Amino acid sequence: MTDRVLAAFDALAGGGATRRELDRGGRALRWIEAGAGPSVVLEAGAMSPVVGYAAVVQELVADFRVIAYDRAGYGASEPAPLSLELQVDDLIAVLEDVGPAAVVGHSWGGLLAQLATWSRPDLLTGLVLLDPSHETFWRDAEPEPHADRTRPPADDPRAKDVLAFGDELAADVSRSVKADRRLKHLLTEACRSYLQTDDQLFTYLDELPMILDHVDELAARRTRAVWPKIPIVVLTATKGRPAEFTPQVIAVQDCLAAQSGARHQVVPDSGHYLHIDRPDLVAECIQEVASGTS
């Protein structure tokens, strides 16, 4: 079977992309590497493929070793029962394997990157947090039901919306890159490959319920957090965000920046998917973190 994600990243990199994996107790955790230079690990948001970083990868591969990593149950990585500990430990395992790296985390991936930083600061050389999630955003959220695994995931009433959003995101990713029609098609198919099996769809359906189950624990971990002295940039997107919530979100991220020593930038011309809307800015921030000037 064709590895559509590898084919897309190889075309983005102009060749040389490789598929790697790590044995996690009999479960394969997989990622793609491309380019050479300082290491950068890409962590996607909830219910989002790491292929969403395609335009950023295109900007980085000339100067960086880029590691595009699939969490358990996503893409080529084998599934496992989802838990906060599993996702944090898997990210740390990738960092242990590839060596110290800057981590770029979007949304939920941005919060996972923070958790990994607090646990193993020796493994991170810097952070770029793209509209990172924060436990206070879910404080009043209604619990989400976990998927009923005795039935096909397509029977879940949320599945139709998940699949439709997956198609929309694939189109957005394709439009975000500077590429010919063939590469844009490869990227669309790579994105769609993240929702082709029952296990993949179950992972998408179960991730938000798992996160909501751990809101109190996330808050407790933040109270104990010790931030290392590494360069950090936080980007907050405001385009399309309801006006009544924007000041609260900016205030939360201002507080994060103050606690971590980060540079915080509000980005009014981007929606939540900063790496799709403003890949140029994201790449600039990665360069900034890599140079230690933030």
PDB file of C-alpha atoms in Angstrom:
ATOM      1  CA  MET A   1       0.000   0.000   0.000  1.00  0.00           C
ATOM      2  CA  THR A   2       1.309   3.447  -0.906  1.00  0.00           C
ATOM      3  CA  ASP A   3       2.404   5.587   2.034  1.00  0.00           C
ATOM      4  CA  ARG A   4       0.571   8.725   0.960  1.00  0.00           C
ATOM      5  CA  VAL A   5       1.958  10.873   3.765  1.00  0.00           C
ATOM      6  CA  LEU A   6       5.550   9.877   2.985  1.00  0.00           C
ATOM      7  CA  ALA A   7       4.968  10.521  -0.718  1.00  0.00           C
ATOM      8  CA  ALA A   8       3.600  13.997   0.033  1.00  0.00           C
ATOM      9  CA  PHE A   9       6.396  14.967   2.418  1.00  0.00           C
ATOM     10  CA  ASP A  10       9.046  13.591   0.074  1.00  0.00           C
ATOM     11  CA  ALA A  11       7.673  15.766  -2.725  1.00  0.00           C
ATOM     12  CA  LEU A  12       7.535  18.772  -0.379  1.00  0.00           C
ATOM     13  CA  ALA A  13      11.168  18.223   0.615  1.00  0.00           C
ATOM     14  CA  GLY A  14      12.392  17.649  -2.933  1.00  0.00           C
ATOM     15  CA  GLY A  15      13.362  14.093  -1.983  1.00  0.00           C
ATOM     16  CA  GLY A  16      15.057  12.460   0.966  1.00  0.00           C
ATOM     17  CA  ALA A  17      12.083  12.139   3.324  1.00  0.00           C
ATOM     18  CA  THR A  18      12.117   8.924   5.342  1.00  0.00           C
ATOM     19  CA  ARG A  19       9.631   7.007   7.482  1.00  0.00           C
ATOM     20  CA  ARG A  20      10.848   6.082  10.969  1.00  0.00           C
ATOM     21  CA  GLU A  21       9.235   4.265  13.874  1.00  0.00           C
ATOM     22  CA  LEU A  22       9.674   3.487  17.542  1.00  0.00           C
ATOM     23  CA  ASP A  23       8.529   0.366  19.371  1.00  0.00           C
ATOM     24  CA  ARG A  24       6.361   1.388  22.322  1.00  0.00           C
ATOM     25  CA  GLY A  25       5.786  -1.951  24.042  1.00  0.00           C
ATOM     26  CA  GLY A  26       4.774  -3.720  20.849  1.00  0.00           C
ATOM     27  CA  ARG A  27       2.979  -0.681  19.417  1.00  0.00           C
ATOM     28  CA  ALA A  28       4.579   1.234  16.545  1.00  0.00           C
ATOM     29  CA  LEU A  29       4.824   5.008  16.901  1.00  0.00           C
ATOM     30  CA  ARG A  30       5.716   6.488  13.516  1.00  0.00           C
ATOM     31  CA  TRP A  31       6.895   9.748  12.017  1.00  0.00           C
ATOM     32  CA  ILE A  32       8.478  11.220   8.903  1.00  0.00           C
ATOM     33  CA  GLU A  33      11.808  13.015   8.815  1.00  0.00           C
ATOM     34  CA  ALA A  34      12.972  15.411   6.127  1.00  0.00           C
ATOM     35  CA  GLY A  35      15.796  17.904   5.796  1.00  0.00           C
ATOM     36  CA  ALA A  36      18.972  18.420   7.812  1.00  0.00           C
ATOM     37  CA  GLY A  37      20.018  20.823  10.543  1.00  0.00           C
ATOM     38  CA  PRO A  38      18.623  21.604  14.012  1.00  0.00           C
ATOM     39  CA  SER A  39      15.758  19.255  14.906  1.00  0.00           C
ATOM     40  CA  VAL A  40      12.145  20.435  14.963  1.00  0.00           C
ATOM     41  CA  VAL A  41       9.309  18.156  16.103  1.00  0.00           C
ATOM     42  CA  LEU A  42       5.805  18.983  14.867  1.00  0.00           C
ATOM     43  CA  GLU A  43       2.846  18.164  17.147  1.00  0.00           C
ATOM     44  CA  ALA A  44      -0.637  18.532  15.641  1.00  0.00           C
ATOM     45  CA  GLY A  45      -3.822  19.628  17.353  1.00  0.00           C
ATOM     46  CA  ALA A  46      -6.714  17.406  18.379  1.00  0.00           C
ATOM     47  CA  MET A  47      -8.491  15.761  15.455  1.00  0.00           C
ATOM     48  CA  SER A  48      -5.900  17.190  13.052  1.00  0.00           C
ATOM     49  CA  PRO A  49      -3.294  15.461  10.869  1.00  0.00           C
ATOM     50  CA  VAL A  50       0.338  16.500  11.118  1.00  0.00           C
ATOM     51  CA  VAL A  51       0.151  16.916   7.323  1.00  0.00           C
ATOM     52  CA  GLY A  52      -1.521  20.221   8.184  1.00  0.00           C
ATOM     53  CA  TYR A  53       2.015  21.571   8.664  1.00  0.00           C
ATOM     54  CA  ALA A  54       2.812  20.989   4.967  1.00  0.00           C
ATOM     55  CA  ALA A  55       3.418  24.649   4.073  1.00  0.00           C
ATOM     56  CA  VAL A  56       5.613  25.085   7.169  1.00  0.00           C
ATOM     57  CA  VAL A  57       7.621  21.979   6.254  1.00  0.00           C
ATOM     58  CA  GLN A  58       8.116  23.466   2.797  1.00  0.00           C
ATOM     59  CA  GLU A  59       9.620  26.563   4.445  1.00  0.00           C
ATOM     60  CA  LEU A  60      11.849  24.620   6.850  1.00  0.00           C
ATOM     61  CA  VAL A  61      13.436  21.654   5.082  1.00  0.00           C
ATOM     62  CA  ALA A  62      16.330  23.649   3.629  1.00  0.00           C
ATOM     63  CA  ASP A  63      17.582  24.546   7.116  1.00  0.00           C
ATOM     64  CA  PHE A  64      16.104  22.061   9.604  1.00  0.00           C
ATOM     65  CA  ARG A  65      15.663  18.377  10.308  1.00  0.00           C
ATOM     66  CA  VAL A  66      11.864  18.223  10.485  1.00  0.00           C
ATOM     67  CA  ILE A  67      10.127  15.408  12.386  1.00  0.00           C
ATOM     68  CA  ALA A  68       6.420  15.163  11.529  1.00  0.00           C
ATOM     69  CA  TYR A  69       5.015  12.926  14.234  1.00  0.00           C
ATOM     70  CA  ASP A  70       1.710  11.001  14.424  1.00  0.00           C
ATOM     71  CA  ARG A  71       0.210  10.459  17.871  1.00  0.00           C
ATOM     72  CA  ALA A  72      -1.066   6.972  18.683  1.00  0.00           C
ATOM     73  CA  GLY A  73      -4.009   6.143  16.434  1.00  0.00           C
ATOM     74  CA  TYR A  74      -3.240   8.924  13.975  1.00  0.00           C
ATOM     75  CA  GLY A  75      -1.940   8.338  10.475  1.00  0.00           C
ATOM     76  CA  ALA A  76       0.630   5.540  10.418  1.00  0.00           C
ATOM     77  CA  SER A  77       0.988   5.230  14.203  1.00  0.00           C
ATOM     78  CA  GLU A  78      -0.757   2.228  15.684  1.00  0.00           C
ATOM     79  CA  PRO A  79      -3.718   2.814  18.019  1.00  0.00           C
ATOM     80  CA  ALA A  80      -3.761   2.544  21.803  1.00  0.00           C
ATOM     81  CA  PRO A  81      -6.311   3.368  24.517  1.00  0.00           C
ATOM     82  CA  LEU A  82      -6.082   7.153  24.784  1.00  0.00           C
ATOM     83  CA  SER A  83      -4.912   8.823  27.971  1.00  0.00           C
ATOM     84  CA  LEU A  84      -3.083  11.987  28.909  1.00  0.00           C
ATOM     85  CA  GLU A  85      -0.101   9.977  30.163  1.00  0.00           C
ATOM     86  CA  LEU A  86       0.089   7.998  26.924  1.00  0.00           C
ATOM     87  CA  GLN A  87       0.197  11.107  24.750  1.00  0.00           C
ATOM     88  CA  VAL A  88       2.756  12.938  26.891  1.00  0.00           C
ATOM     89  CA  ASP A  89       4.957   9.853  27.256  1.00  0.00           C
ATOM     90  CA  ASP A  90       4.846   9.166  23.503  1.00  0.00           C
ATOM     91  CA  LEU A  91       5.993  12.702  22.695  1.00  0.00           C
ATOM     92  CA  ILE A  92       8.811  12.360  25.227  1.00  0.00           C
ATOM     93  CA  ALA A  93       9.775   9.002  23.684  1.00  0.00           C
ATOM     94  CA  VAL A  94      10.034  10.604  20.243  1.00  0.00           C
ATOM     95  CA  LEU A  95      12.223  13.381  21.674  1.00  0.00           C
ATOM     96  CA  GLU A  96      14.438  10.820  23.422  1.00  0.00           C
ATOM     97  CA  ASP A  97      14.871   8.991  20.126  1.00  0.00           C
ATOM     98  CA  VAL A  98      15.546  11.970  17.826  1.00  0.00           C
ATOM     99  CA  GLY A  99      17.564  13.981  20.354  1.00  0.00           C
ATOM    100  CA  PRO A 100      16.867  17.423  21.844  1.00  0.00           C
ATOM    101  CA  ALA A 101      14.625  19.452  19.566  1.00  0.00           C
ATOM    102  CA  ALA A 102      12.441  22.494  19.293  1.00  0.00           C
ATOM    103  CA  VAL A 103       8.780  21.486  19.480  1.00  0.00           C
ATOM    104  CA  VAL A 104       6.053  23.229  17.513  1.00  0.00           C
ATOM    105  CA  GLY A 105       2.624  22.496  18.982  1.00  0.00           C
ATOM    106  CA  HIS A 106      -0.756  23.572  17.639  1.00  0.00           C
ATOM    107  CA  SER A 107      -3.831  23.812  19.876  1.00  0.00           C
ATOM    108  CA  TRP A 108      -3.974  20.596  21.965  1.00  0.00           C
ATOM    109  CA  GLY A 109      -0.527  19.786  20.608  1.00  0.00           C
ATOM    110  CA  GLY A 110       0.658  23.054  22.146  1.00  0.00           C
ATOM    111  CA  LEU A 111      -0.530  21.954  25.569  1.00  0.00           C
ATOM    112  CA  LEU A 112       1.058  18.526  25.124  1.00  0.00           C
ATOM    113  CA  ALA A 113       4.317  20.296  24.260  1.00  0.00           C
ATOM    114  CA  GLN A 114       4.095  22.250  27.513  1.00  0.00           C
ATOM    115  CA  LEU A 115       3.469  19.076  29.508  1.00  0.00           C
ATOM    116  CA  ALA A 116       6.512  17.434  27.916  1.00  0.00           C
ATOM    117  CA  THR A 117       8.580  20.534  28.682  1.00  0.00           C
ATOM    118  CA  TRP A 118       7.662  20.427  32.379  1.00  0.00           C
ATOM    119  CA  SER A 119       8.456  16.696  32.549  1.00  0.00           C
ATOM    120  CA  ARG A 120      11.676  16.572  30.507  1.00  0.00           C
ATOM    121  CA  PRO A 121      13.092  20.061  29.971  1.00  0.00           C
ATOM    122  CA  ASP A 122      16.420  18.535  28.958  1.00  0.00           C
ATOM    123  CA  LEU A 123      14.849  17.289  25.724  1.00  0.00           C
ATOM    124  CA  LEU A 124      13.597  20.642  24.408  1.00  0.00           C
ATOM    125  CA  THR A 125      15.658  23.411  22.861  1.00  0.00           C
ATOM    126  CA  GLY A 126      12.675  25.721  22.369  1.00  0.00           C
ATOM    127  CA  LEU A 127       8.916  25.964  21.876  1.00  0.00           C
ATOM    128  CA  VAL A 128       6.616  27.524  19.300  1.00  0.00           C
ATOM    129  CA  LEU A 129       3.030  27.357  20.560  1.00  0.00           C
ATOM    130  CA  LEU A 130       0.345  27.982  17.953  1.00  0.00           C
ATOM    131  CA  ASP A 131      -2.952  29.051  19.535  1.00  0.00           C
ATOM    132  CA  PRO A 132      -2.183  26.580  22.339  1.00  0.00           C
ATOM    133  CA  SER A 133      -5.012  25.023  24.305  1.00  0.00           C
ATOM    134  CA  HIS A 134      -5.380  25.888  27.972  1.00  0.00           C
ATOM    135  CA  GLU A 135      -7.392  23.994  30.547  1.00  0.00           C
ATOM    136  CA  THR A 136      -9.377  27.122  31.491  1.00  0.00           C
ATOM    137  CA  PHE A 137     -10.945  27.105  28.023  1.00  0.00           C
ATOM    138  CA  TRP A 138     -12.721  23.833  28.913  1.00  0.00           C
ATOM    139  CA  ARG A 139     -13.696  24.692  32.482  1.00  0.00           C
ATOM    140  CA  ASP A 140     -17.407  25.025  31.664  1.00  0.00           C
ATOM    141  CA  ALA A 141     -17.522  22.517  28.821  1.00  0.00           C
ATOM    142  CA  GLU A 142     -20.105  19.762  28.901  1.00  0.00           C
ATOM    143  CA  PRO A 143     -18.574  16.248  29.079  1.00  0.00           C
ATOM    144  CA  GLU A 144     -18.272  14.517  25.710  1.00  0.00           C
ATOM    145  CA  PRO A 145     -19.255  10.851  25.420  1.00  0.00           C
ATOM    146  CA  HIS A 146     -16.559   8.365  24.537  1.00  0.00           C
ATOM    147  CA  ALA A 147     -17.158   6.369  21.378  1.00  0.00           C
ATOM    148  CA  ASP A 148     -19.079   3.124  21.748  1.00  0.00           C
ATOM    149  CA  ARG A 149     -16.535   0.606  20.491  1.00  0.00           C
ATOM    150  CA  THR A 150     -19.109  -2.170  20.302  1.00  0.00           C
ATOM    151  CA  ARG A 151     -20.490  -0.438  17.204  1.00  0.00           C
ATOM    152  CA  PRO A 152     -18.878   0.864  13.996  1.00  0.00           C
ATOM    153  CA  PRO A 153     -17.560   4.405  14.522  1.00  0.00           C
ATOM    154  CA  ALA A 154     -19.554   5.612  11.520  1.00  0.00           C
ATOM    155  CA  ASP A 155     -22.693   5.013  13.643  1.00  0.00           C
ATOM    156  CA  ASP A 156     -21.578   7.710  16.089  1.00  0.00           C
ATOM    157  CA  PRO A 157     -23.647  10.877  15.470  1.00  0.00           C
ATOM    158  CA  ARG A 158     -20.436  12.957  15.535  1.00  0.00           C
ATOM    159  CA  ALA A 159     -18.719  10.946  12.802  1.00  0.00           C
ATOM    160  CA  LYS A 160     -20.344  12.762   9.878  1.00  0.00           C
ATOM    161  CA  ASP A 161     -19.096  16.137  11.116  1.00  0.00           C
ATOM    162  CA  VAL A 162     -15.601  14.752  11.794  1.00  0.00           C
ATOM    163  CA  LEU A 163     -15.347  13.350   8.269  1.00  0.00           C
ATOM    164  CA  ALA A 164     -16.706  16.541   6.689  1.00  0.00           C
ATOM    165  CA  PHE A 165     -14.238  18.662   8.628  1.00  0.00           C
ATOM    166  CA  GLY A 166     -11.432  16.314   7.588  1.00  0.00           C
ATOM    167  CA  ASP A 167     -12.285  16.974   3.932  1.00  0.00           C
ATOM    168  CA  GLU A 168     -12.426  20.748   4.523  1.00  0.00           C
ATOM    169  CA  LEU A 169      -9.061  20.711   6.264  1.00  0.00           C
ATOM    170  CA  ALA A 170      -7.524  18.643   3.449  1.00  0.00           C
ATOM    171  CA  ALA A 171      -8.619  21.285   0.951  1.00  0.00           C
ATOM    172  CA  ASP A 172      -7.207  24.079   3.128  1.00  0.00           C
ATOM    173  CA  VAL A 173      -3.868  22.285   3.483  1.00  0.00           C
ATOM    174  CA  SER A 174      -3.654  21.774  -0.264  1.00  0.00           C
ATOM    175  CA  ARG A 175      -4.308  25.467  -0.891  1.00  0.00           C
ATOM    176  CA  SER A 176      -1.697  26.530   1.672  1.00  0.00           C
ATOM    177  CA  VAL A 177       1.322  25.168  -0.215  1.00  0.00           C
ATOM    178  CA  LYS A 178       3.218  26.554  -3.173  1.00  0.00           C
ATOM    179  CA  ALA A 179       2.969  23.550  -5.418  1.00  0.00           C
ATOM    180  CA  ASP A 180       1.815  22.129  -8.718  1.00  0.00           C
ATOM    181  CA  ARG A 181      -1.427  20.228  -9.126  1.00  0.00           C
ATOM    182  CA  ARG A 182       0.243  16.852  -8.530  1.00  0.00           C
ATOM    183  CA  LEU A 183       1.670  17.842  -5.135  1.00  0.00           C
ATOM    184  CA  LYS A 184      -1.577  19.479  -4.065  1.00  0.00           C
ATOM    185  CA  HIS A 185      -3.359  16.226  -4.919  1.00  0.00           C
ATOM    186  CA  LEU A 186      -0.779  14.230  -2.931  1.00  0.00           C
ATOM    187  CA  LEU A 187      -1.383  16.448   0.102  1.00  0.00           C
ATOM    188  CA  THR A 188      -5.155  16.137  -0.173  1.00  0.00           C
ATOM    189  CA  GLU A 189      -4.879  12.359  -0.309  1.00  0.00           C
ATOM    190  CA  ALA A 190      -2.357  12.352   2.561  1.00  0.00           C
ATOM    191  CA  CYS A 191      -4.788  14.299   4.767  1.00  0.00           C
ATOM    192  CA  ARG A 192      -7.667  12.006   3.850  1.00  0.00           C
ATOM    193  CA  SER A 193      -5.579   8.948   4.756  1.00  0.00           C
ATOM    194  CA  TYR A 194      -5.910   9.956   8.427  1.00  0.00           C
ATOM    195  CA  LEU A 195      -9.600   9.026   8.445  1.00  0.00           C
ATOM    196  CA  GLN A 196      -9.705   5.828   6.430  1.00  0.00           C
ATOM    197  CA  THR A 197      -9.876   3.139   9.115  1.00  0.00           C
ATOM    198  CA  ASP A 198     -12.218   2.509  12.024  1.00  0.00           C
ATOM    199  CA  ASP A 199      -9.323   2.803  14.480  1.00  0.00           C
ATOM    200  CA  GLN A 200      -8.415   6.233  13.114  1.00  0.00           C
ATOM    201  CA  LEU A 201     -11.997   7.479  13.357  1.00  0.00           C
ATOM    202  CA  PHE A 202     -12.319   6.097  16.891  1.00  0.00           C
ATOM    203  CA  THR A 203      -9.177   8.049  17.842  1.00  0.00           C
ATOM    204  CA  TYR A 204     -10.639  11.287  16.468  1.00  0.00           C
ATOM    205  CA  LEU A 205     -13.933  10.683  18.290  1.00  0.00           C
ATOM    206  CA  ASP A 206     -12.276   9.813  21.611  1.00  0.00           C
ATOM    207  CA  GLU A 207      -9.574  12.479  21.851  1.00  0.00           C
ATOM    208  CA  LEU A 208     -11.716  15.415  23.015  1.00  0.00           C
ATOM    209  CA  PRO A 209     -13.612  13.303  25.590  1.00  0.00           C
ATOM    210  CA  MET A 210     -10.241  12.126  26.925  1.00  0.00           C
ATOM    211  CA  ILE A 211      -9.012  15.728  27.194  1.00  0.00           C
ATOM    212  CA  LEU A 212     -12.156  16.838  29.039  1.00  0.00           C
ATOM    213  CA  ASP A 213     -11.697  13.957  31.477  1.00  0.00           C
ATOM    214  CA  HIS A 214      -8.324  15.465  32.486  1.00  0.00           C
ATOM    215  CA  VAL A 215      -9.088  19.188  32.866  1.00  0.00           C
ATOM    216  CA  ASP A 216      -8.513  19.167  36.640  1.00  0.00           C
ATOM    217  CA  GLU A 217      -5.277  17.226  36.254  1.00  0.00           C
ATOM    218  CA  LEU A 218      -4.051  19.666  33.608  1.00  0.00           C
ATOM    219  CA  ALA A 219      -4.688  22.566  35.985  1.00  0.00           C
ATOM    220  CA  ALA A 220      -2.870  20.769  38.792  1.00  0.00           C
ATOM    221  CA  ARG A 221       0.144  20.089  36.596  1.00  0.00           C
ATOM    222  CA  ARG A 222       0.338  23.746  35.628  1.00  0.00           C
ATOM    223  CA  THR A 223       0.444  24.801  39.278  1.00  0.00           C
ATOM    224  CA  ARG A 224       3.509  22.562  39.735  1.00  0.00           C
ATOM    225  CA  ALA A 225       5.184  23.546  36.465  1.00  0.00           C
ATOM    226  CA  VAL A 226       8.768  24.778  36.407  1.00  0.00           C
ATOM    227  CA  TRP A 227       9.698  26.471  33.158  1.00  0.00           C
ATOM    228  CA  PRO A 228      13.219  25.971  31.793  1.00  0.00           C
ATOM    229  CA  LYS A 229      15.132  28.875  30.305  1.00  0.00           C
ATOM    230  CA  ILE A 230      14.546  28.091  26.648  1.00  0.00           C
ATOM    231  CA  PRO A 231      13.290  30.381  23.863  1.00  0.00           C
ATOM    232  CA  ILE A 232       9.495  30.279  23.536  1.00  0.00           C
ATOM    233  CA  VAL A 233       7.088  32.022  21.173  1.00  0.00           C
ATOM    234  CA  VAL A 234       3.303  31.984  21.643  1.00  0.00           C
ATOM    235  CA  LEU A 235       1.072  32.970  18.713  1.00  0.00           C
ATOM    236  CA  THR A 236      -2.597  33.767  19.312  1.00  0.00           C
ATOM    237  CA  ALA A 237      -4.927  33.930  16.300  1.00  0.00           C
ATOM    238  CA  THR A 238      -7.992  36.148  16.462  1.00  0.00           C
ATOM    239  CA  LYS A 239      -9.504  35.945  12.960  1.00  0.00           C
ATOM    240  CA  GLY A 240     -12.902  34.272  13.163  1.00  0.00           C
ATOM    241  CA  ARG A 241     -12.830  34.054  16.953  1.00  0.00           C
ATOM    242  CA  PRO A 242     -16.021  35.310  18.653  1.00  0.00           C
ATOM    243  CA  ALA A 243     -15.359  38.855  19.842  1.00  0.00           C
ATOM    244  CA  GLU A 244     -16.690  38.146  23.336  1.00  0.00           C
ATOM    245  CA  PHE A 245     -14.035  35.454  23.896  1.00  0.00           C
ATOM    246  CA  THR A 246     -11.024  37.151  22.328  1.00  0.00           C
ATOM    247  CA  PRO A 247      -9.966  39.300  25.329  1.00  0.00           C
ATOM    248  CA  GLN A 248     -10.103  36.258  27.630  1.00  0.00           C
ATOM    249  CA  VAL A 249      -7.989  34.147  25.288  1.00  0.00           C
ATOM    250  CA  ILE A 250      -5.394  36.898  24.862  1.00  0.00           C
ATOM    251  CA  ALA A 251      -5.250  37.390  28.645  1.00  0.00           C
ATOM    252  CA  VAL A 252      -4.693  33.663  29.223  1.00  0.00           C
ATOM    253  CA  GLN A 253      -1.879  33.556  26.689  1.00  0.00           C
ATOM    254  CA  ASP A 254      -0.371  36.769  28.124  1.00  0.00           C
ATOM    255  CA  CYS A 255      -0.259  34.982  31.480  1.00  0.00           C
ATOM    256  CA  LEU A 256       1.350  31.917  29.859  1.00  0.00           C
ATOM    257  CA  ALA A 257       3.984  34.159  28.287  1.00  0.00           C
ATOM    258  CA  ALA A 258       4.686  35.895  31.599  1.00  0.00           C
ATOM    259  CA  GLN A 259       5.103  32.572  33.416  1.00  0.00           C
ATOM    260  CA  SER A 260       7.292  30.967  30.752  1.00  0.00           C
ATOM    261  CA  GLY A 261       9.327  33.961  29.594  1.00  0.00           C
ATOM    262  CA  ALA A 262       7.823  33.664  26.114  1.00  0.00           C
ATOM    263  CA  ARG A 263       7.290  36.296  23.459  1.00  0.00           C
ATOM    264  CA  HIS A 264       3.548  36.534  22.801  1.00  0.00           C
ATOM    265  CA  GLN A 265       2.243  37.789  19.460  1.00  0.00           C
ATOM    266  CA  VAL A 266      -1.412  38.296  18.540  1.00  0.00           C
ATOM    267  CA  VAL A 267      -2.077  37.468  14.875  1.00  0.00           C
ATOM    268  CA  PRO A 268      -5.269  39.167  13.641  1.00  0.00           C
ATOM    269  CA  ASP A 269      -5.008  37.930  10.037  1.00  0.00           C
ATOM    270  CA  SER A 270      -5.033  34.215  10.901  1.00  0.00           C
ATOM    271  CA  GLY A 271      -7.619  31.758  12.077  1.00  0.00           C
ATOM    272  CA  HIS A 272      -6.942  28.953  14.545  1.00  0.00           C
ATOM    273  CA  TYR A 273      -4.835  26.968  12.051  1.00  0.00           C
ATOM    274  CA  LEU A 274      -1.899  29.366  12.007  1.00  0.00           C
ATOM    275  CA  HIS A 275       0.347  26.880  10.230  1.00  0.00           C
ATOM    276  CA  ILE A 276      -2.135  26.832   7.332  1.00  0.00           C
ATOM    277  CA  ASP A 277      -3.059  30.535   7.264  1.00  0.00           C
ATOM    278  CA  ARG A 278       0.377  31.986   8.103  1.00  0.00           C
ATOM    279  CA  PRO A 279       3.070  29.364   7.454  1.00  0.00           C
ATOM    280  CA  ASP A 280       5.540  32.163   6.734  1.00  0.00           C
ATOM    281  CA  LEU A 281       5.101  33.589  10.239  1.00  0.00           C
ATOM    282  CA  VAL A 282       5.289  30.162  11.872  1.00  0.00           C
ATOM    283  CA  ALA A 283       8.527  29.410  10.015  1.00  0.00           C
ATOM    284  CA  GLU A 284       9.957  32.775  11.092  1.00  0.00           C
ATOM    285  CA  CYS A 285       9.141  31.977  14.720  1.00  0.00           C
ATOM    286  CA  ILE A 286      10.836  28.589  14.436  1.00  0.00           C
ATOM    287  CA  GLN A 287      13.917  30.304  13.041  1.00  0.00           C
ATOM    288  CA  GLU A 288      13.756  32.781  15.944  1.00  0.00           C
ATOM    289  CA  VAL A 289      13.552  30.020  18.545  1.00  0.00           C
ATOM    290  CA  ALA A 290      16.330  28.053  16.860  1.00  0.00           C
ATOM    291  CA  SER A 291      18.605  31.095  16.934  1.00  0.00           C
ATOM    292  CA  GLY A 292      17.803  31.750  20.593  1.00  0.00           C
ATOM    293  CA  THR A 293      16.724  35.357  19.985  1.00  0.00           C
ATOM    294  CA  SER A 294      13.147  35.190  21.303  1.00  0.00           C
TER     295      SER A 294
END
